[in-house]
Tab-separated table of C-alpha atoms and ligand atoms in Angstrom:
chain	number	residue	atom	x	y	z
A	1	UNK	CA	70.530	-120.573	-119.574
A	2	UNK	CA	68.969	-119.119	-115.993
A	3	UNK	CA	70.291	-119.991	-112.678
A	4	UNK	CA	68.432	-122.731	-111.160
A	5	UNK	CA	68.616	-125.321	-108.392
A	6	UNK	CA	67.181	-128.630	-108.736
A	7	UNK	CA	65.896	-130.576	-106.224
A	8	UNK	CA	64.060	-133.965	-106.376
A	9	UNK	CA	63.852	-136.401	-103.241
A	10	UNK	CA	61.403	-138.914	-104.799
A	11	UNK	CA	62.344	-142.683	-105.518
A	12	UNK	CA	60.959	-144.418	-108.799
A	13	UNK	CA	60.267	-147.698	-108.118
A	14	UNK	CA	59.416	-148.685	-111.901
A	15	UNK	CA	58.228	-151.845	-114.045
A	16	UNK	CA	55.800	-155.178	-113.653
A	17	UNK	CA	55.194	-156.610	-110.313
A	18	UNK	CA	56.633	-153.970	-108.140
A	19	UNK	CA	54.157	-152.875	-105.286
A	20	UNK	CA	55.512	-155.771	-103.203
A	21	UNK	CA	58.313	-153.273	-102.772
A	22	UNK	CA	56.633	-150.406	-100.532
A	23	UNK	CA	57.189	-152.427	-97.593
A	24	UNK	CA	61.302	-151.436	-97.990
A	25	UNK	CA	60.017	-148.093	-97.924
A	26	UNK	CA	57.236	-147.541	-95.051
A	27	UNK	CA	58.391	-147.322	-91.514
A	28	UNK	CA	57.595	-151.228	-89.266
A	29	UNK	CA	55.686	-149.643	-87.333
A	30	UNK	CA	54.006	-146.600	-89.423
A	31	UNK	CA	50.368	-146.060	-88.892
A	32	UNK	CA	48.799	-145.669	-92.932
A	33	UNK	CA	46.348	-143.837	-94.188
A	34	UNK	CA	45.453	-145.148	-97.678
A	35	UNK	CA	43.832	-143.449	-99.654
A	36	UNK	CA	41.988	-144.043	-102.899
A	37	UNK	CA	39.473	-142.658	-105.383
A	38	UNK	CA	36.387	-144.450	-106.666
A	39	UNK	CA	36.228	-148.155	-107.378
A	40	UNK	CA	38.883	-148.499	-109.818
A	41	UNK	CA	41.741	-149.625	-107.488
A	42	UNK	CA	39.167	-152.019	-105.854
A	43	UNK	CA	37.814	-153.723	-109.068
A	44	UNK	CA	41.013	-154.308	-110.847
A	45	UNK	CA	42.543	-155.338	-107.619
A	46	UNK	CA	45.718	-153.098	-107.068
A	47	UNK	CA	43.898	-152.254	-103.324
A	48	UNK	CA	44.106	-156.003	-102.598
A	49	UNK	CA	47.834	-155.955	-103.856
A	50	UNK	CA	48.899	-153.257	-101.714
A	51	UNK	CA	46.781	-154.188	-98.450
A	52	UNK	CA	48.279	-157.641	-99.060
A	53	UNK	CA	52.388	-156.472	-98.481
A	54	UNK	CA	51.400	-153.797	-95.646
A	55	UNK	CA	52.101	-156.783	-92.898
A	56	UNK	CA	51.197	-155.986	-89.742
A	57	UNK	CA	51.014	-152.822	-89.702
A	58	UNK	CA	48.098	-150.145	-88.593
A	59	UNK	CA	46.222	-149.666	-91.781
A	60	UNK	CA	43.031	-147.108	-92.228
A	61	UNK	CA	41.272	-146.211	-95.464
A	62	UNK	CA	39.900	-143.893	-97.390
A	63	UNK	CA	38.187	-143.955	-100.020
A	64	UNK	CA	36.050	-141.546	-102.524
A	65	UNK	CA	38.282	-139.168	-103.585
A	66	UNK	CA	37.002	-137.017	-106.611
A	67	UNK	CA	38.169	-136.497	-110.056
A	68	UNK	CA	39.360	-132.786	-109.498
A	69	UNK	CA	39.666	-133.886	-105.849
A	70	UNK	CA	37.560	-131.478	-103.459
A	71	UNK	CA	38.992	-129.833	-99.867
A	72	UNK	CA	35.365	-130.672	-98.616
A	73	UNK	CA	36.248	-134.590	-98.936
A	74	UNK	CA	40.437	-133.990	-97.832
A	75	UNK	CA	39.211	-132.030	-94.618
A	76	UNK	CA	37.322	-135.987	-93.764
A	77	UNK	CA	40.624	-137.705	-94.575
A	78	UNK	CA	42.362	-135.172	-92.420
A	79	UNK	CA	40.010	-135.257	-89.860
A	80	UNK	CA	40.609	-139.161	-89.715
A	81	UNK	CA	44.200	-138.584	-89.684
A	82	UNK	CA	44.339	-136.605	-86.469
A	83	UNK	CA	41.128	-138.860	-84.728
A	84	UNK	CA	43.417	-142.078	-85.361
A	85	UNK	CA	47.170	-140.890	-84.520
A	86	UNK	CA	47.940	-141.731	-88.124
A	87	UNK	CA	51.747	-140.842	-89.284
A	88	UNK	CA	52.402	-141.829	-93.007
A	89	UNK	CA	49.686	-142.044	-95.782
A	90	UNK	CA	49.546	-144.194	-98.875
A	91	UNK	CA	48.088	-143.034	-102.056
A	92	UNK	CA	46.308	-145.425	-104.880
A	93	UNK	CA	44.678	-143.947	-107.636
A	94	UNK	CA	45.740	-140.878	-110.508
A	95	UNK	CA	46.794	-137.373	-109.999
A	96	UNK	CA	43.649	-136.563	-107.823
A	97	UNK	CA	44.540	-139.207	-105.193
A	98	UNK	CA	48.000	-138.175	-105.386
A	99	UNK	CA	47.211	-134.251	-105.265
A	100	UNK	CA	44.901	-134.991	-102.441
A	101	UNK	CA	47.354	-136.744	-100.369
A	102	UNK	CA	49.923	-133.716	-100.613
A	103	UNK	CA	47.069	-131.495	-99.183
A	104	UNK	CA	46.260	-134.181	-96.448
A	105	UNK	CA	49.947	-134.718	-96.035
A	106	UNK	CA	50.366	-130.404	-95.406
A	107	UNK	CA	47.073	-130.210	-93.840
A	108	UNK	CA	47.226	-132.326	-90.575
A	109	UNK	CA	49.134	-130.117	-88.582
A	110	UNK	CA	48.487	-126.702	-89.908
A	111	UNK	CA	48.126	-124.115	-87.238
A	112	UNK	CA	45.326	-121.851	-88.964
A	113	UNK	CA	42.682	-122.520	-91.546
A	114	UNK	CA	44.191	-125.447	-94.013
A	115	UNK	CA	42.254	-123.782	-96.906
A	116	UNK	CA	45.271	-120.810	-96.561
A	117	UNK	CA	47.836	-123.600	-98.259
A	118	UNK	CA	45.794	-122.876	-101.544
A	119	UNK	CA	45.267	-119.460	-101.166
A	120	UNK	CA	49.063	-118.741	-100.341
A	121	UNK	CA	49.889	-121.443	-103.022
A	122	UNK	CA	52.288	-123.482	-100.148
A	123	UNK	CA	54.126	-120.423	-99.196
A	124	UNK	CA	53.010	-121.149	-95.518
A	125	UNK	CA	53.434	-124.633	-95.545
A	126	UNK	CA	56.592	-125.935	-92.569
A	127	UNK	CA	55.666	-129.269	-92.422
A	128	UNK	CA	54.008	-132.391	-93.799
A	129	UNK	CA	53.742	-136.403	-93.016
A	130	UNK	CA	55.613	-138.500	-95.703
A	131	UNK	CA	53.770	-140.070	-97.984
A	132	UNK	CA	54.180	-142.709	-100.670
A	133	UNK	CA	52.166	-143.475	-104.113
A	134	UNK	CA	51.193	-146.028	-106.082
A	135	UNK	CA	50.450	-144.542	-109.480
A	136	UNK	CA	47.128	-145.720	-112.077
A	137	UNK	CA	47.306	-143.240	-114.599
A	138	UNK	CA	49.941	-141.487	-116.405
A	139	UNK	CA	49.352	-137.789	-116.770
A	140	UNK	CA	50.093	-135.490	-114.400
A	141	UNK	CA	53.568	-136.295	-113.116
A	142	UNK	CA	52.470	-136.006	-109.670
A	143	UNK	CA	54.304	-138.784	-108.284
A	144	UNK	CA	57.078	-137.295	-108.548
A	145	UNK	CA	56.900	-133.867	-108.124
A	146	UNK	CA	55.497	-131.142	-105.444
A	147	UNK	CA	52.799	-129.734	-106.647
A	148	UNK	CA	48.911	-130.147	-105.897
A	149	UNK	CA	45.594	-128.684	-107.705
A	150	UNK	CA	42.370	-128.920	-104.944
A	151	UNK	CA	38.960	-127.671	-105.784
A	152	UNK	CA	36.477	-126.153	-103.247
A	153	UNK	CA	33.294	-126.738	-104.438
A	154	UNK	CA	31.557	-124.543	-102.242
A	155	UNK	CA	32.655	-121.768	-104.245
A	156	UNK	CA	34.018	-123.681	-107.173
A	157	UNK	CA	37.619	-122.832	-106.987
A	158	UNK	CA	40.725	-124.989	-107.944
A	159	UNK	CA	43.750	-123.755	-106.957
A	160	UNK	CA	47.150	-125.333	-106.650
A	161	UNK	CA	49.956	-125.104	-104.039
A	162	UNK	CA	53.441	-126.560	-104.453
A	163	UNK	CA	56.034	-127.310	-101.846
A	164	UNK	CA	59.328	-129.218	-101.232
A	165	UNK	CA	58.128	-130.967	-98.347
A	166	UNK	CA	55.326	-133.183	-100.270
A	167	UNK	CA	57.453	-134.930	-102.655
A	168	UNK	CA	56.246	-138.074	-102.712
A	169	UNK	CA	59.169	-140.496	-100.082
A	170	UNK	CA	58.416	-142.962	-103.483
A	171	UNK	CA	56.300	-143.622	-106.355
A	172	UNK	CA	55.521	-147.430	-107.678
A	173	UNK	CA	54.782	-146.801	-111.467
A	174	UNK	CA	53.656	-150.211	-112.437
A	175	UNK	CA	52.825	-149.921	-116.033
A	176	UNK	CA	50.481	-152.991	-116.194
A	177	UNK	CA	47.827	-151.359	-113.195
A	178	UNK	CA	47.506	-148.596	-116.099
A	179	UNK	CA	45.616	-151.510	-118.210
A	180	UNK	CA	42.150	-151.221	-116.849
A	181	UNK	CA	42.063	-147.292	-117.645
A	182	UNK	CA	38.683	-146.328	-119.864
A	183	UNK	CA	40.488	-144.813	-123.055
A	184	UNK	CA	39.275	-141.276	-122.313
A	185	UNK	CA	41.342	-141.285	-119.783
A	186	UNK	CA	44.707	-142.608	-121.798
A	187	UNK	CA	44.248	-140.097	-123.957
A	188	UNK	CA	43.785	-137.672	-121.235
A	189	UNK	CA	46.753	-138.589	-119.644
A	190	UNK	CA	48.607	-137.844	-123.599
A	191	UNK	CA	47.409	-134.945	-123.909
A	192	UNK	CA	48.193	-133.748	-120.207
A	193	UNK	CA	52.240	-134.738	-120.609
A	194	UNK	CA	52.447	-132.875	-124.139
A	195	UNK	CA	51.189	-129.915	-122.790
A	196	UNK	CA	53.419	-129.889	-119.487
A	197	UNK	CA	56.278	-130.556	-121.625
A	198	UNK	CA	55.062	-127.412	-124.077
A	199	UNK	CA	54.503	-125.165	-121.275
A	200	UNK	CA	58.151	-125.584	-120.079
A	201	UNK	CA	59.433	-125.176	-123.827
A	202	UNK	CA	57.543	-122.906	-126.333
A	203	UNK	CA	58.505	-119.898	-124.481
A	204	UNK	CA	61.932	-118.047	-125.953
A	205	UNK	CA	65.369	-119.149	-126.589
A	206	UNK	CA	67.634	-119.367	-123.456
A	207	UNK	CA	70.655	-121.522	-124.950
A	208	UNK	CA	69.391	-124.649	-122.958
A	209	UNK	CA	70.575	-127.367	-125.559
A	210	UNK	CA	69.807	-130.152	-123.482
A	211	UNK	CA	66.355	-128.886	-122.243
A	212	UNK	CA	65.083	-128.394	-125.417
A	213	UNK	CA	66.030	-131.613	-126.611
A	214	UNK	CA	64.681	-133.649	-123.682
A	215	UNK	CA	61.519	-131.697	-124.262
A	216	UNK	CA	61.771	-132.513	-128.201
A	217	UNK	CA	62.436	-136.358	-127.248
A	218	UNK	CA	59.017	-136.274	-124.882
A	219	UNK	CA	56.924	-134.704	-127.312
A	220	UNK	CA	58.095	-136.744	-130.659
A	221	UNK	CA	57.791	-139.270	-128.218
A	222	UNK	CA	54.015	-138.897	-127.591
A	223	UNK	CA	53.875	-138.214	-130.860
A	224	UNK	CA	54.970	-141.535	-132.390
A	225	UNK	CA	53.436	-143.519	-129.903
A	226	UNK	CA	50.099	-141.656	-128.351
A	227	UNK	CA	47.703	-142.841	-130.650
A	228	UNK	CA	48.721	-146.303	-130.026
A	229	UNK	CA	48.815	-146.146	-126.057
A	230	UNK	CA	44.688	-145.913	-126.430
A	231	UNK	CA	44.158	-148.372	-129.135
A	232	UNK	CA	46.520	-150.983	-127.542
A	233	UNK	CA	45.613	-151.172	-123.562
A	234	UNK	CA	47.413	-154.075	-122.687
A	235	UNK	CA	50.264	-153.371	-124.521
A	236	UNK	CA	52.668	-153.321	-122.155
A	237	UNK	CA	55.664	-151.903	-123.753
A	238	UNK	CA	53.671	-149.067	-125.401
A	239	UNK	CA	52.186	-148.010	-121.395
A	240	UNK	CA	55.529	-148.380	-119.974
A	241	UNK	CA	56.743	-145.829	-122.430
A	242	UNK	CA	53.983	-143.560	-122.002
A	243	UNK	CA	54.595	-144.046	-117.923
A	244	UNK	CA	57.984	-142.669	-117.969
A	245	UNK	CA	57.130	-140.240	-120.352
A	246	UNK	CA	54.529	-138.651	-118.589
A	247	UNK	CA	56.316	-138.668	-115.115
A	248	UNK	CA	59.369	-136.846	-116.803
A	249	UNK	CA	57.018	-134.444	-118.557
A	250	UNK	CA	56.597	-132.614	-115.190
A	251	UNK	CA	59.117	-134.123	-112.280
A	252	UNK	CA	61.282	-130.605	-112.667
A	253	UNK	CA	63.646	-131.714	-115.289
A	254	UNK	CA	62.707	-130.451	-118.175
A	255	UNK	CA	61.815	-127.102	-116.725
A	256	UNK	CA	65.658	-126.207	-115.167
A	257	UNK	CA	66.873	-123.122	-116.177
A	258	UNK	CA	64.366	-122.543	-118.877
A	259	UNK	CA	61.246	-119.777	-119.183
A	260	UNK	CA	57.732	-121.068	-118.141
A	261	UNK	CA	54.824	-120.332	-119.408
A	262	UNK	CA	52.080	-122.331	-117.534
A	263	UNK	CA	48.958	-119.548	-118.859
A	264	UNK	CA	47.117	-122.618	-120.910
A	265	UNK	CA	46.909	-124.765	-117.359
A	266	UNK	CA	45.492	-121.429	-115.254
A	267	UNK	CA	43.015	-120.453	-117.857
A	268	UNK	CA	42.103	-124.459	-118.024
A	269	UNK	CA	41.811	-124.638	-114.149
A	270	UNK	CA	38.644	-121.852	-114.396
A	271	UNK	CA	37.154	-123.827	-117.285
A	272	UNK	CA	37.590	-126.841	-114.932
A	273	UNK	CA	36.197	-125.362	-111.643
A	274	UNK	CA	33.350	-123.924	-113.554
A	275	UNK	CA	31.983	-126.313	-115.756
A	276	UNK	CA	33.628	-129.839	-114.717
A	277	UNK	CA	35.683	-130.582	-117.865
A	278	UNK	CA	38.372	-132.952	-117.641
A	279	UNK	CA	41.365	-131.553	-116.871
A	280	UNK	CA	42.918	-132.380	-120.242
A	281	UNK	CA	40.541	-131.095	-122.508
A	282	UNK	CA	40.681	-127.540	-121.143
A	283	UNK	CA	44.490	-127.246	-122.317
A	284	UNK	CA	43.645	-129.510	-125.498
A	285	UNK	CA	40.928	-126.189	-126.289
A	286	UNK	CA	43.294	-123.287	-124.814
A	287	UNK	CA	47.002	-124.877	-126.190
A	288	UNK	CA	46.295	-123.844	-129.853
A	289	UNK	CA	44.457	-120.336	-129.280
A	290	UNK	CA	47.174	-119.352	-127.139
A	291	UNK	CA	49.768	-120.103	-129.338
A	292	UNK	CA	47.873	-118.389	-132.275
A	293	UNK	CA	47.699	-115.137	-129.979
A	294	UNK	CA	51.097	-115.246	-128.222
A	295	UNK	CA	52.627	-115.714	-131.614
A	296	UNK	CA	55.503	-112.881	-131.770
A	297	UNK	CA	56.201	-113.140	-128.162
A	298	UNK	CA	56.845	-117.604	-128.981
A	299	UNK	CA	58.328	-116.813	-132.574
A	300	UNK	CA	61.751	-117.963	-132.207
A	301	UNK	CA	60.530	-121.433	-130.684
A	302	UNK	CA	57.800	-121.825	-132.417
A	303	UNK	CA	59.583	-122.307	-135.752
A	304	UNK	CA	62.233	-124.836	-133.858
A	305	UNK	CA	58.775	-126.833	-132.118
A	306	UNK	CA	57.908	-126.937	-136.178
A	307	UNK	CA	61.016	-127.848	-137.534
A	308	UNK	CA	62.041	-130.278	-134.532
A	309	UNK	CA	58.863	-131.798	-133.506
A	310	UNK	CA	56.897	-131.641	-137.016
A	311	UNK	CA	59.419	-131.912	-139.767
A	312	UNK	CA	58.302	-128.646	-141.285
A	313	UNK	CA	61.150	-126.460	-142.878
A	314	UNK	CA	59.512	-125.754	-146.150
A	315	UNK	CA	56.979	-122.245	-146.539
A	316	UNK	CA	56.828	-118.585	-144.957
A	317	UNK	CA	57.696	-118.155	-141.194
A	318	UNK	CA	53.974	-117.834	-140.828
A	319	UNK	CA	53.292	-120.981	-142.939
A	320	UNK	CA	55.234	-122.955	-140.775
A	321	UNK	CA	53.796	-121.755	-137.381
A	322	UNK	CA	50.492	-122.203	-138.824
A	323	UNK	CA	51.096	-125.793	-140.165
A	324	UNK	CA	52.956	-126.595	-136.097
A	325	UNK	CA	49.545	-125.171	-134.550
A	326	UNK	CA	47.120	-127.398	-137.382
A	327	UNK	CA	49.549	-130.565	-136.530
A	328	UNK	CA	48.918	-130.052	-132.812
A	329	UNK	CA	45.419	-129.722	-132.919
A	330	UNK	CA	44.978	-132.543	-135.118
A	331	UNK	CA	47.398	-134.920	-132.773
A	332	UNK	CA	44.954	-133.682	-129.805
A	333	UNK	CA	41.755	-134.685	-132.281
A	334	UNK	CA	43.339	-137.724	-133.301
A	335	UNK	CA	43.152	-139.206	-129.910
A	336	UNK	CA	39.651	-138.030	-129.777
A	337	UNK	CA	40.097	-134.722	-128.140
A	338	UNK	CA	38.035	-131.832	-129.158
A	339	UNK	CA	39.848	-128.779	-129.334
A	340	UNK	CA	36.990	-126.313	-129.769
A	341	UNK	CA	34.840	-124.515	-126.652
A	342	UNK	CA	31.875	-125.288	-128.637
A	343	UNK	CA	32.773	-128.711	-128.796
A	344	UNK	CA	32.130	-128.530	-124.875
A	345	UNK	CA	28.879	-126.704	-125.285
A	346	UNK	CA	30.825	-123.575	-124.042
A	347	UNK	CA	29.576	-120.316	-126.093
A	348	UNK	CA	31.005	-116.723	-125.409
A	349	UNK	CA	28.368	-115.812	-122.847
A	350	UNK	CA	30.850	-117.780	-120.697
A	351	UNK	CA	34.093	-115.795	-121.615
A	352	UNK	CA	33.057	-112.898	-118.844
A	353	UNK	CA	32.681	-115.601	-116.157
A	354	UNK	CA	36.070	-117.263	-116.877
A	355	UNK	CA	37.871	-113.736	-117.430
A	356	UNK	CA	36.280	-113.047	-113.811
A	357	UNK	CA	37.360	-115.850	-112.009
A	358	UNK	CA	41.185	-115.675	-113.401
A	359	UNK	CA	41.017	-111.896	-111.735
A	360	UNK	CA	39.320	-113.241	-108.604
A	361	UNK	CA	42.818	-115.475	-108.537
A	362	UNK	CA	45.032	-113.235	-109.303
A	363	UNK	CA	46.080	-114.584	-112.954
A	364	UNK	CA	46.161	-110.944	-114.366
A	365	UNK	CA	49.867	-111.681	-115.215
A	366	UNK	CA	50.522	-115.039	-116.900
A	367	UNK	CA	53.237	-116.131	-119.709
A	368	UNK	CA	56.750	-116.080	-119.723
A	369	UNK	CA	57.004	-112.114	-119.901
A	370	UNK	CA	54.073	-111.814	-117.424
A	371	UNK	CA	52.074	-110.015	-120.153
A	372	UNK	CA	49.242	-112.389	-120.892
A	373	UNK	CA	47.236	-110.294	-119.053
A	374	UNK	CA	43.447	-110.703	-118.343
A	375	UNK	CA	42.681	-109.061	-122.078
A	376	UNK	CA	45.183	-111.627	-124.085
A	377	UNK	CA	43.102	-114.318	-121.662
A	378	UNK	CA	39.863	-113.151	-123.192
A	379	UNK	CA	41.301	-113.479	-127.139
A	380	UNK	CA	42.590	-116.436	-126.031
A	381	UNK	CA	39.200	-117.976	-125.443
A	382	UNK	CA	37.221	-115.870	-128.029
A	383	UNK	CA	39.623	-118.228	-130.365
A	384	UNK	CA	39.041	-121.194	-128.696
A	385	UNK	CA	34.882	-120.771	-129.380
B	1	NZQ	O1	38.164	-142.676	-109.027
B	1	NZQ	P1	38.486	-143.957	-109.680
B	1	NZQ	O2	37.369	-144.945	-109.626
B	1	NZQ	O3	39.792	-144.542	-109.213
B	1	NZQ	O4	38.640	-143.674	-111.257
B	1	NZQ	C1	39.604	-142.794	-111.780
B	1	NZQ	C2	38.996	-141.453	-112.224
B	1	NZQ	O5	37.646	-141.576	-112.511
B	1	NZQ	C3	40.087	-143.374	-113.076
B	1	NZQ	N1	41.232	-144.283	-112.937
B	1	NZQ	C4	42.456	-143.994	-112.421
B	1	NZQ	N2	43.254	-145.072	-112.557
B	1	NZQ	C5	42.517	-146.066	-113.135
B	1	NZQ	C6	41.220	-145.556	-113.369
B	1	NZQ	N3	40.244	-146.290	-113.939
B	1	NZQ	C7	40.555	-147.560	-114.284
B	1	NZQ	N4	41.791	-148.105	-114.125
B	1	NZQ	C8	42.796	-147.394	-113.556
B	1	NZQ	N5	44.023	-147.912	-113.442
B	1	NZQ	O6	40.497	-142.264	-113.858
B	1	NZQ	C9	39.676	-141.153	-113.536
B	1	NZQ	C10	40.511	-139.890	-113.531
B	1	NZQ	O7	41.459	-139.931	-112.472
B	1	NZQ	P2	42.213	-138.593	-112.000
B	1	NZQ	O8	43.154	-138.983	-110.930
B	1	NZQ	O9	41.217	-137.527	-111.724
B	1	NZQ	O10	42.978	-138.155	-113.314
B	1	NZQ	P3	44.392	-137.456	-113.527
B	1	NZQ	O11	45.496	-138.343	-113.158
B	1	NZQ	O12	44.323	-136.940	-114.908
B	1	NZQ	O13	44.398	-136.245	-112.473
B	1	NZQ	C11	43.734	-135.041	-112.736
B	1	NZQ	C12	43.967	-134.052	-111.601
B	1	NZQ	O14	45.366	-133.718	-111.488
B	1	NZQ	C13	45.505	-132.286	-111.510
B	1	NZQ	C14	44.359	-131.864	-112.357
B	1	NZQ	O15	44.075	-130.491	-112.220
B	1	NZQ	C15	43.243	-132.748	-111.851
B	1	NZQ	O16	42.701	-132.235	-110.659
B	1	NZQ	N6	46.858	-131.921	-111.962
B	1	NZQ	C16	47.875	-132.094	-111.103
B	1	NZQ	C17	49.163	-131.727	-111.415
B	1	NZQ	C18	50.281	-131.921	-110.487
B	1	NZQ	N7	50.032	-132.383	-109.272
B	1	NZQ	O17	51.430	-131.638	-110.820
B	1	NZQ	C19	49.487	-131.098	-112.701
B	1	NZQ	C20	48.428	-131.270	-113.712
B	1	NZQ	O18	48.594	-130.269	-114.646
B	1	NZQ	C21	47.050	-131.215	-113.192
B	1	NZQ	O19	46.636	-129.872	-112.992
B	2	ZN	ZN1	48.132	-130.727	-116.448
């Protein structure tokens, strides 16, 4: 196993009726920023539910916060922040809300030009407000972790910056304000988790018994119950699972003392910036490829992720990395996920752009041995068509 240290500051405040219990955890007298995406929060009332046990305190909102949340709309919320003497902000909404609070959160009193955060990737970041969250939608774990993807849309980049100081102070994961999510979004949110959790497994061997097995436990988890977390929306049991599941998928845990290999979520961020396709479906199309091309270099895991997670001990080596790849794309599928670019009406004229942008970033190094370099990224996607 690698050294490691492991750090995570961020209360759970878990199960049915919970919000009423932010107000133990926001400062009397703390001036809020809230801050939400589009209508959902409004509609199915969860807004109303928080505004209702904020008391007396100084409360400001903001709303409008994109899918693949933009720096152009966080500079406003930031710009509000300093105009009103605000001190703690509240997010409501999914991992854009969240991810766009952290930036907020570093953002407000950053000497220099706050767009440096994601171009240093939080290396520059000394200080942020505390924030709290109130979660809608399982998937990206942001509630409780430090980590933040922002787009700029004026020249259609998403980039991500992580930092200890914006762990969410707490997270409210209420599974039954998850109910009113459109299934695309459910399944989304599946196919998000499983591929965190892979990223921080299907690497090589390090002796990390327990790692692997929490990872094994996540992903037979999704497994057995995915499919059923989008047929069954109000089934409570089933999105209290997934809840949990997803958080733990990416609050750290998993990830201790264990190769990384986050190349599927990089390439996926320049399908993302460049032709707006959920977040999700970029790894759902890049997962399988890259495992297909990275092959030797994930051989010794591979066969345990088919053995472990599939049941599949019988055939040639090959046979039964094959068969692991065919089960995961057919899991993705099943939960009506396309796994194909062409599915996405993306055809290899687009490859050069992509391959571009991952230079333009820096992503010339990627994987767990730093050798998916920008020509494994392009077989990756000529794969993927
Ligand atoms: O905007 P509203 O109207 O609220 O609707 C949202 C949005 O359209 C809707 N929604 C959320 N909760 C709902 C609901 N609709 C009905 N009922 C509810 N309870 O869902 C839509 C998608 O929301 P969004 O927050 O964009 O989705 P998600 O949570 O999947 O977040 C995606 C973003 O997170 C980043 C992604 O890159 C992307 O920008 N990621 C962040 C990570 C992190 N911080 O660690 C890691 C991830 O890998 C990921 O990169
Ligand atoms: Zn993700």
């Amino acid at each position: 196993m690698q050294n490691f240290e492991y750090y995570n500051p961020t209360r759970i405040i878990f199960g049915k009726d919970t919000i009423a219990k932010i107000a133990e955890h926001i400062p009397e007298h703390a001036r809020i920023l809230m801050l939400y995406g589009g209508s959902s929060a409004e509609r199915n009332g969860t807004l109303a539910e928080v505004r209702s046990v904020l008391g007396g305190r100084t409360v400001q909102e903001f709303g409008g916060i994109e899918s693949n949340p933009t720096y152009e709309t966080l500079m406003q919320a930031v710009a509000t922040v300093r105009r009103e003497k605000l001190d703690f902000l509240l997010a409501v909404g999914g991992g854009s809300v969240i991810d766009g609070t952290k930036f907020v959160a570093a953002a407000v009193n950053h000497i220099g030009d706050p767009w440096e955060i994601l171009t240093t990737h939080g290396a520059n970041v000394t200080q942020a407000l505390p924030f709290g969250t109130v979660l809608t939608l399982p998937a990206t774990g942001s509630e409780m972790n430090s980590f933040s993807v922002i787009t700029r849309s004026e020249t259609r980049e998403k980039l991500g910056f992580g930092s200890t100081l914006v762990y969410p102070r707490f997270s409210v994961l209420d599974p039954t304000k998850t109910f009113t999510l459109p299934l695309r979004q459910v399944a989304n949110g599946v196919v998000d988790s499983f591929v965190h959790t892979i990223e921080q497994y299907l690497t090589y061997p390090v002796d990390a018994k327990v790692q692997d097995r929490f990872a094994e436990g996540l992903l037979l988890s999704l497994v057995e119950i995915g499919p059923k977390v989008v047929s069954e929306p109000e089934n409570y049991d089933l999105r209290a699972n997934f809840m949990w599941i997803a958080t733990l998928a990416l609050n750290g845990l998993i990830g201790v003392g264990v190769p990384q290999d986050w190349s599927t979520h990089m390439i996926g961020h320049e399908m993302t910036a460049r032709y707006d396709i959920d977040h999700a479906r970029t790894l759902a199309v890049i997962l399988p490829s890259l495992l297909r091309v990275c092959r030797e270099a994930k051989r010794g895991k591979l066969l345990q992720y088919a053995a472990r997670v599939w049941n599949l001990n019988d055939g040639t080596e090959d046979e039964r990395i094959e068969a692991a790849i065919m089960k995961t794309e057919a899991f993705f599928e099943s939960l009506g996920i396309p796994t194909r670019l062409s599915a996405y009406a993306i055809g290899s004229d687009a490859i050069d752009g992509l391959i571009d942008q991952l230079e333009t970033h820096g992503m010339t190094a990627l994987g767990e041995h730093q050798d998916v370099t920008l020509d494994v990224c392009r077989r990756v996607l000529e794969a993927a068509l």
